[in-house]
Short mmCIF file of C-alpha atoms and ligand atoms in Angstrom, two decimals:
data_model
loop_
_atom_site.label_atom_id
_atom_site.label_comp_id
_atom_site.label_asym_id
_atom_site.label_seq_id
_atom_site.Cartn_x
_atom_site.Cartn_y
_atom_site.Cartn_z
CA UNK A 1 -72.73 -59.91 109.27
CA UNK A 2 -70.68 -61.81 112.19
CA UNK A 3 -69.93 -59.99 115.37
CA UNK A 4 -66.21 -60.19 115.99
CA UNK A 5 -67.03 -60.01 119.87
CA UNK A 6 -68.99 -63.16 119.26
CA UNK A 7 -66.91 -65.01 116.95
CA UNK A 8 -63.38 -65.20 118.76
CA UNK A 9 -62.47 -68.52 117.02
CA UNK A 10 -58.79 -68.04 118.36
CA UNK A 11 -60.22 -68.40 121.65
CA UNK A 12 -62.31 -71.28 120.77
CA UNK A 13 -59.85 -73.11 119.18
CA UNK A 14 -57.31 -72.57 122.34
CA UNK A 15 -60.40 -73.83 124.40
CA UNK A 16 -60.91 -76.92 122.10
CA UNK A 17 -57.47 -77.87 122.21
CA UNK A 18 -57.46 -78.33 126.10
CA UNK A 19 -60.93 -79.97 126.06
CA UNK A 20 -60.35 -82.48 123.19
CA UNK A 21 -56.73 -83.15 124.65
CA UNK A 22 -58.22 -83.80 128.19
CA UNK A 23 -57.29 -87.49 128.48
CA UNK A 24 -57.98 -90.34 131.09
CA UNK A 25 -54.69 -92.31 131.83
CA UNK A 26 -54.76 -94.56 134.80
CA UNK A 27 -50.89 -95.06 135.47
CA UNK A 28 -48.59 -91.64 136.07
CA UNK A 29 -44.65 -91.12 136.23
CA UNK A 30 -44.17 -91.79 139.90
CA UNK A 31 -41.03 -89.80 140.08
CA UNK A 32 -42.54 -86.53 139.31
CA UNK A 33 -43.43 -83.89 142.07
CA UNK A 34 -46.36 -81.43 141.29
CA UNK A 35 -45.70 -78.12 141.88
CA UNK A 36 -47.41 -76.67 144.68
CA UNK A 37 -48.27 -73.61 142.42
CA UNK A 38 -49.92 -76.20 139.90
CA UNK A 39 -52.48 -77.39 142.61
CA UNK A 40 -53.40 -73.83 143.25
CA UNK A 41 -53.57 -73.07 139.29
CA UNK A 42 -55.97 -76.21 139.06
CA UNK A 43 -58.08 -75.24 141.98
CA UNK A 44 -58.50 -71.87 141.11
CA UNK A 45 -60.07 -72.90 138.21
CA UNK A 46 -62.35 -75.39 140.37
CA UNK A 47 -63.35 -72.22 141.92
CA UNK A 48 -64.96 -70.55 139.16
CA UNK A 49 -66.99 -73.46 138.65
CA UNK A 50 -70.83 -72.40 138.46
CA UNK A 51 -73.27 -73.83 141.13
CA UNK A 52 -76.90 -73.90 141.84
CA UNK A 53 -77.98 -70.85 143.92
CA UNK A 54 -74.17 -70.17 143.67
CA UNK A 55 -73.77 -72.23 146.49
CA UNK A 56 -70.21 -73.57 145.77
CA UNK A 57 -70.85 -76.89 147.78
CA UNK A 58 -67.62 -78.41 147.15
CA UNK A 59 -64.06 -78.37 148.90
CA UNK A 60 -60.84 -79.77 147.72
CA UNK A 61 -58.48 -81.64 149.82
CA UNK A 62 -54.83 -81.86 148.09
CA UNK A 63 -53.07 -85.41 149.14
CA UNK A 64 -49.55 -85.13 149.22
CA UNK A 65 -48.69 -87.71 151.89
CA UNK A 66 -47.71 -91.17 150.00
CA UNK A 67 -49.46 -93.25 153.00
CA UNK A 68 -52.78 -91.42 152.49
CA UNK A 69 -52.52 -92.38 148.67
CA UNK A 70 -51.38 -95.62 149.51
CA UNK A 71 -54.57 -95.93 151.79
CA UNK A 72 -56.84 -94.85 149.30
CA UNK A 73 -55.38 -97.25 146.73
CA UNK A 74 -55.82 -99.82 149.26
CA UNK A 75 -59.34 -99.32 149.78
CA UNK A 76 -60.24 -99.22 146.21
CA UNK A 77 -58.41 -102.73 145.64
CA UNK A 78 -60.61 -104.06 148.59
CA UNK A 79 -63.67 -102.59 147.25
CA UNK A 80 -62.95 -103.90 143.84
CA UNK A 81 -62.42 -107.46 145.28
CA UNK A 82 -65.72 -107.21 147.21
CA UNK A 83 -67.62 -106.18 143.86
CA UNK A 84 -66.00 -109.18 141.90
CA UNK A 85 -67.30 -111.31 144.62
CA UNK A 86 -70.73 -109.91 144.64
CA UNK A 87 -70.76 -110.73 140.61
CA UNK A 88 -70.91 -107.14 139.60
CA UNK A 89 -69.50 -107.32 136.21
CA UNK A 90 -68.23 -103.54 135.71
CA UNK A 91 -64.92 -103.67 134.05
CA UNK A 92 -62.72 -102.38 136.66
CA UNK A 93 -59.50 -100.57 136.23
CA UNK A 94 -56.30 -101.09 138.16
CA UNK A 95 -56.69 -98.67 141.17
CA UNK A 96 -52.85 -99.25 141.98
CA UNK A 97 -52.07 -96.36 139.70
CA UNK A 98 -53.63 -94.10 142.46
CA UNK A 99 -51.15 -95.17 145.20
CA UNK A 100 -48.17 -93.43 142.77
CA UNK A 101 -50.31 -90.68 140.96
CA UNK A 102 -48.03 -87.43 141.60
CA UNK A 103 -51.28 -85.13 141.66
CA UNK A 104 -54.14 -86.43 144.17
CA UNK A 105 -57.11 -84.19 144.93
CA UNK A 106 -59.97 -85.38 146.85
CA UNK A 107 -63.55 -83.53 145.91
CA UNK A 108 -65.68 -83.42 149.20
CA UNK A 109 -69.31 -82.16 148.73
CA UNK A 110 -71.75 -80.72 151.05
CA UNK A 111 -75.17 -82.50 150.47
CA UNK A 112 -76.54 -80.09 153.25
CA UNK A 113 -76.63 -77.35 150.44
CA UNK A 114 -79.54 -79.34 148.97
CA UNK A 115 -81.85 -77.46 151.07
CA UNK A 116 -80.67 -74.23 149.46
CA UNK A 117 -82.41 -75.26 146.27
CA UNK A 118 -85.89 -75.16 145.54
CA UNK A 119 -87.26 -77.39 148.04
CA UNK A 120 -90.25 -77.38 150.46
CA UNK A 121 -88.17 -78.46 153.62
CA UNK A 122 -91.25 -79.78 155.16
CA UNK A 123 -90.53 -83.84 154.90
CA UNK A 124 -93.71 -84.30 152.73
CA UNK A 125 -93.98 -86.64 149.71
CA UNK A 126 -93.86 -83.60 147.51
CA UNK A 127 -90.74 -82.41 149.08
CA UNK A 128 -89.15 -85.76 148.48
CA UNK A 129 -90.01 -85.26 145.09
CA UNK A 130 -88.11 -81.72 144.68
CA UNK A 131 -85.00 -83.26 146.89
CA UNK A 132 -84.42 -85.65 144.13
CA UNK A 133 -84.13 -82.79 141.73
CA UNK A 134 -82.19 -80.82 144.21
CA UNK A 135 -79.75 -83.63 144.59
CA UNK A 136 -79.08 -83.60 140.87
CA UNK A 137 -78.54 -79.55 141.04
CA UNK A 138 -76.00 -80.43 143.82
CA UNK A 139 -74.29 -83.22 141.95
CA UNK A 140 -74.07 -81.04 138.47
CA UNK A 141 -72.72 -78.25 140.28
CA UNK A 142 -69.73 -80.04 141.88
CA UNK A 143 -69.09 -81.69 138.47
CA UNK A 144 -69.02 -78.48 137.05
CA UNK A 145 -66.08 -77.18 139.30
CA UNK A 146 -64.33 -80.42 139.02
CA UNK A 147 -64.40 -80.67 135.38
CA UNK A 148 -62.74 -76.94 135.50
CA UNK A 149 -60.17 -78.53 137.50
CA UNK A 150 -59.66 -81.26 135.15
CA UNK A 151 -59.33 -78.76 132.00
CA UNK A 152 -56.81 -76.88 133.82
CA UNK A 153 -54.55 -79.77 134.91
CA UNK A 154 -54.93 -80.89 131.01
CA UNK A 155 -54.11 -77.22 130.04
CA UNK A 156 -50.78 -77.59 132.13
CA UNK A 157 -50.14 -80.68 130.01
CA UNK A 158 -51.22 -83.67 132.69
CA UNK A 159 -52.90 -86.50 132.01
CA UNK A 160 -55.92 -86.63 134.22
CA UNK A 161 -57.80 -89.69 136.11
CA UNK A 162 -61.69 -88.89 137.39
CA UNK A 163 -62.61 -91.27 139.97
CA UNK A 164 -66.05 -91.83 141.49
CA UNK A 165 -65.69 -95.63 142.37
CA UNK A 166 -65.38 -94.76 146.02
CA UNK A 167 -68.16 -97.19 146.67
CA UNK A 168 -70.44 -97.57 149.51
CA UNK A 169 -70.64 -95.42 152.69
CA UNK A 170 -68.59 -97.87 154.68
CA UNK A 171 -65.65 -97.08 152.88
CA UNK A 172 -66.25 -93.32 152.85
CA UNK A 173 -66.41 -94.01 156.70
CA UNK A 174 -63.12 -95.45 156.92
CA UNK A 175 -61.16 -92.99 155.03
CA UNK A 176 -62.76 -89.82 156.48
CA UNK A 177 -61.04 -89.99 159.53
CA UNK A 178 -57.67 -89.98 158.00
CA UNK A 179 -58.06 -86.77 156.56
CA UNK A 180 -59.90 -85.08 159.36
CA UNK A 181 -63.13 -84.85 157.17
CA UNK A 182 -66.04 -83.93 159.11
CA UNK A 183 -69.42 -86.67 158.87
CA UNK A 184 -71.18 -83.84 156.98
CA UNK A 185 -69.27 -83.85 154.19
CA UNK A 186 -69.05 -86.82 151.38
CA UNK A 187 -65.94 -87.76 149.22
CA UNK A 188 -67.57 -87.66 145.76
CA UNK A 189 -64.63 -87.61 143.40
CA UNK A 190 -60.97 -88.21 143.39
CA UNK A 191 -58.94 -86.44 140.71
CA UNK A 192 -55.41 -87.68 140.07
CA UNK A 193 -52.99 -86.28 137.15
CA UNK A 194 -49.51 -86.38 136.34
CA UNK A 195 -47.19 -87.21 133.43
CA UNK A 196 -48.23 -90.24 132.08
CA UNK A 197 -46.38 -93.72 132.37
CA UNK A 198 -47.57 -94.49 128.93
CA UNK A 199 -48.95 -92.30 126.28
CA UNK A 200 -52.80 -91.56 126.91
CA UNK A 201 -55.00 -92.09 124.01
CA UNK A 202 -58.31 -90.67 122.73
CA UNK A 203 -61.31 -92.53 123.62
CA UNK A 204 -64.46 -93.17 121.30
CA UNK A 205 -66.97 -90.32 121.10
CA UNK A 206 -70.46 -90.47 119.57
CA UNK A 207 -70.82 -88.24 116.64
CA UNK A 208 -72.15 -84.78 116.82
CA UNK A 209 -75.52 -85.70 115.06
CA UNK A 210 -75.77 -88.57 117.20
CA UNK A 211 -76.34 -86.38 120.42
CA UNK A 212 -77.78 -83.11 118.93
CA UNK A 213 -80.93 -81.91 117.11
CA UNK A 214 -82.72 -78.86 116.72
CA UNK A 215 -86.35 -78.25 118.02
CA UNK A 216 -87.36 -81.70 118.25
CA UNK A 217 -85.48 -84.86 119.62
CA UNK A 218 -84.31 -86.87 116.81
CA UNK A 219 -85.60 -89.99 117.23
CA UNK A 220 -82.64 -91.88 115.13
CA UNK A 221 -80.73 -90.98 118.47
CA UNK A 222 -82.90 -92.92 120.59
CA UNK A 223 -81.27 -95.90 122.11
CA UNK A 224 -84.01 -98.65 123.16
CA UNK A 225 -83.28 -100.71 126.47
CA UNK A 226 -82.01 -103.68 124.10
CA UNK A 227 -79.70 -101.33 122.38
CA UNK A 228 -78.03 -100.46 125.97
CA UNK A 229 -78.11 -103.74 127.05
CA UNK A 230 -76.18 -104.73 123.88
CA UNK A 231 -73.76 -102.07 124.08
CA UNK A 232 -72.97 -102.70 127.93
CA UNK A 233 -72.13 -106.22 126.55
CA UNK A 234 -70.03 -105.88 123.58
CA UNK A 235 -68.74 -102.04 123.42
CA UNK A 236 -68.46 -100.82 127.11
CA UNK A 237 -65.05 -102.66 128.09
CA UNK A 238 -63.82 -101.11 124.81
CA UNK A 239 -64.77 -97.60 124.83
CA UNK A 240 -63.50 -97.75 128.52
CA UNK A 241 -59.97 -99.42 127.60
CA UNK A 242 -59.04 -98.74 123.99
CA UNK A 243 -58.60 -95.88 121.59
CA UNK A 244 -61.32 -94.56 119.64
CA UNK A 245 -59.93 -96.46 116.17
CA UNK A 246 -60.09 -99.78 118.07
CA UNK A 247 -63.74 -100.07 119.42
CA UNK A 248 -65.22 -102.15 116.66
C1 FMN B 301 -68.59 -88.89 136.40
C2 FMN B 301 -67.05 -89.79 136.20
C3 FMN B 301 -66.74 -90.48 136.91
C4 FMN B 301 -65.84 -91.68 136.53
N1 FMN B 301 -65.43 -92.60 137.50
C5 FMN B 301 -64.37 -93.32 137.14
C6 FMN B 301 -64.10 -94.19 138.12
O1 FMN B 301 -64.58 -94.44 139.14
N2 FMN B 301 -62.85 -95.20 137.81
C7 FMN B 301 -62.24 -94.90 136.73
O2 FMN B 301 -61.14 -95.59 136.41
N3 FMN B 301 -62.67 -93.92 135.89
C8 FMN B 301 -63.54 -93.15 135.92
N4 FMN B 301 -63.75 -92.05 135.14
C9 FMN B 301 -63.35 -91.81 133.82
C10 FMN B 301 -64.01 -92.50 132.28
O3 FMN B 301 -64.00 -93.72 132.39
C11 FMN B 301 -63.47 -91.72 131.29
O4 FMN B 301 -63.62 -90.46 131.62
C12 FMN B 301 -64.12 -92.24 130.03
O5 FMN B 301 -63.94 -93.51 129.63
C13 FMN B 301 -64.04 -91.48 128.85
O6 FMN B 301 -62.47 -91.26 128.53
P1 FMN B 301 -61.46 -89.93 128.65
O7 FMN B 301 -61.52 -89.21 129.94
O8 FMN B 301 -60.11 -90.45 128.12
O9 FMN B 301 -62.41 -88.99 127.62
C14 FMN B 301 -65.25 -91.20 135.37
C15 FMN B 301 -65.56 -90.43 134.73
C16 FMN B 301 -66.40 -89.35 134.83
C17 FMN B 301 -66.90 -88.09 134.28
#
């Protein structure tokens, strides 16, 4: 017998409507102004994110000044050029859309909270190994909060853009003073959102059986190194920049 309390399919459907329609777009309607309440609704959702030790190692800086958005976009374009010169073959999007994104929020992570997670804090070799795990706890915590923010923006009807490609430490150091961010914090993500310039599209997803198994890992789902290399070579650019029906 199904317990109605745990079978609230209407709520599930409402959630899935948001989850499945959270779509990345990289160019927004630049004439639109995000109402202040929307920033608050979005970050209220982020505030409820779960985190290791309930440390909540995040902070959100809403960027409204066009000159700051422009500076950030310029930094990205420079980094992109730098990567191209290094021969990094990552298919880079056009970061100019960042300058005109109606909504732009910087996510700052406080990595000092690593010591709030299970670590020895004695600098030993064992401590280092625990620290690797603690860093993963911190990254997953911040991602959980950021995801809540993205879902809230999607629920409001916006297209979203999750950007992590801030690159190396030096780039961070250039930008931090512009927003008065203390050295102890790191800009880990940039969240852009707004009405899309052109309609968003649904990107490829692996089918459920390809990512799911019961009790024992299904080896059919295991990718060899060669398969991953092949995927990067032939598919990655398609799954990033084409809709799900046009990947093959
Ligand atoms: C952790 C994370 C980092 C990402 N970093 C970038 C980024 O730096 N630049 C970018 O253009 N897109 C970035 N994306 C967006 C992904 O490319 C996008 O989510 C993916 O292609 C799936 O498309 P969808 O969001 O429409 O489902 C990132 C997404 C995530 C979750």
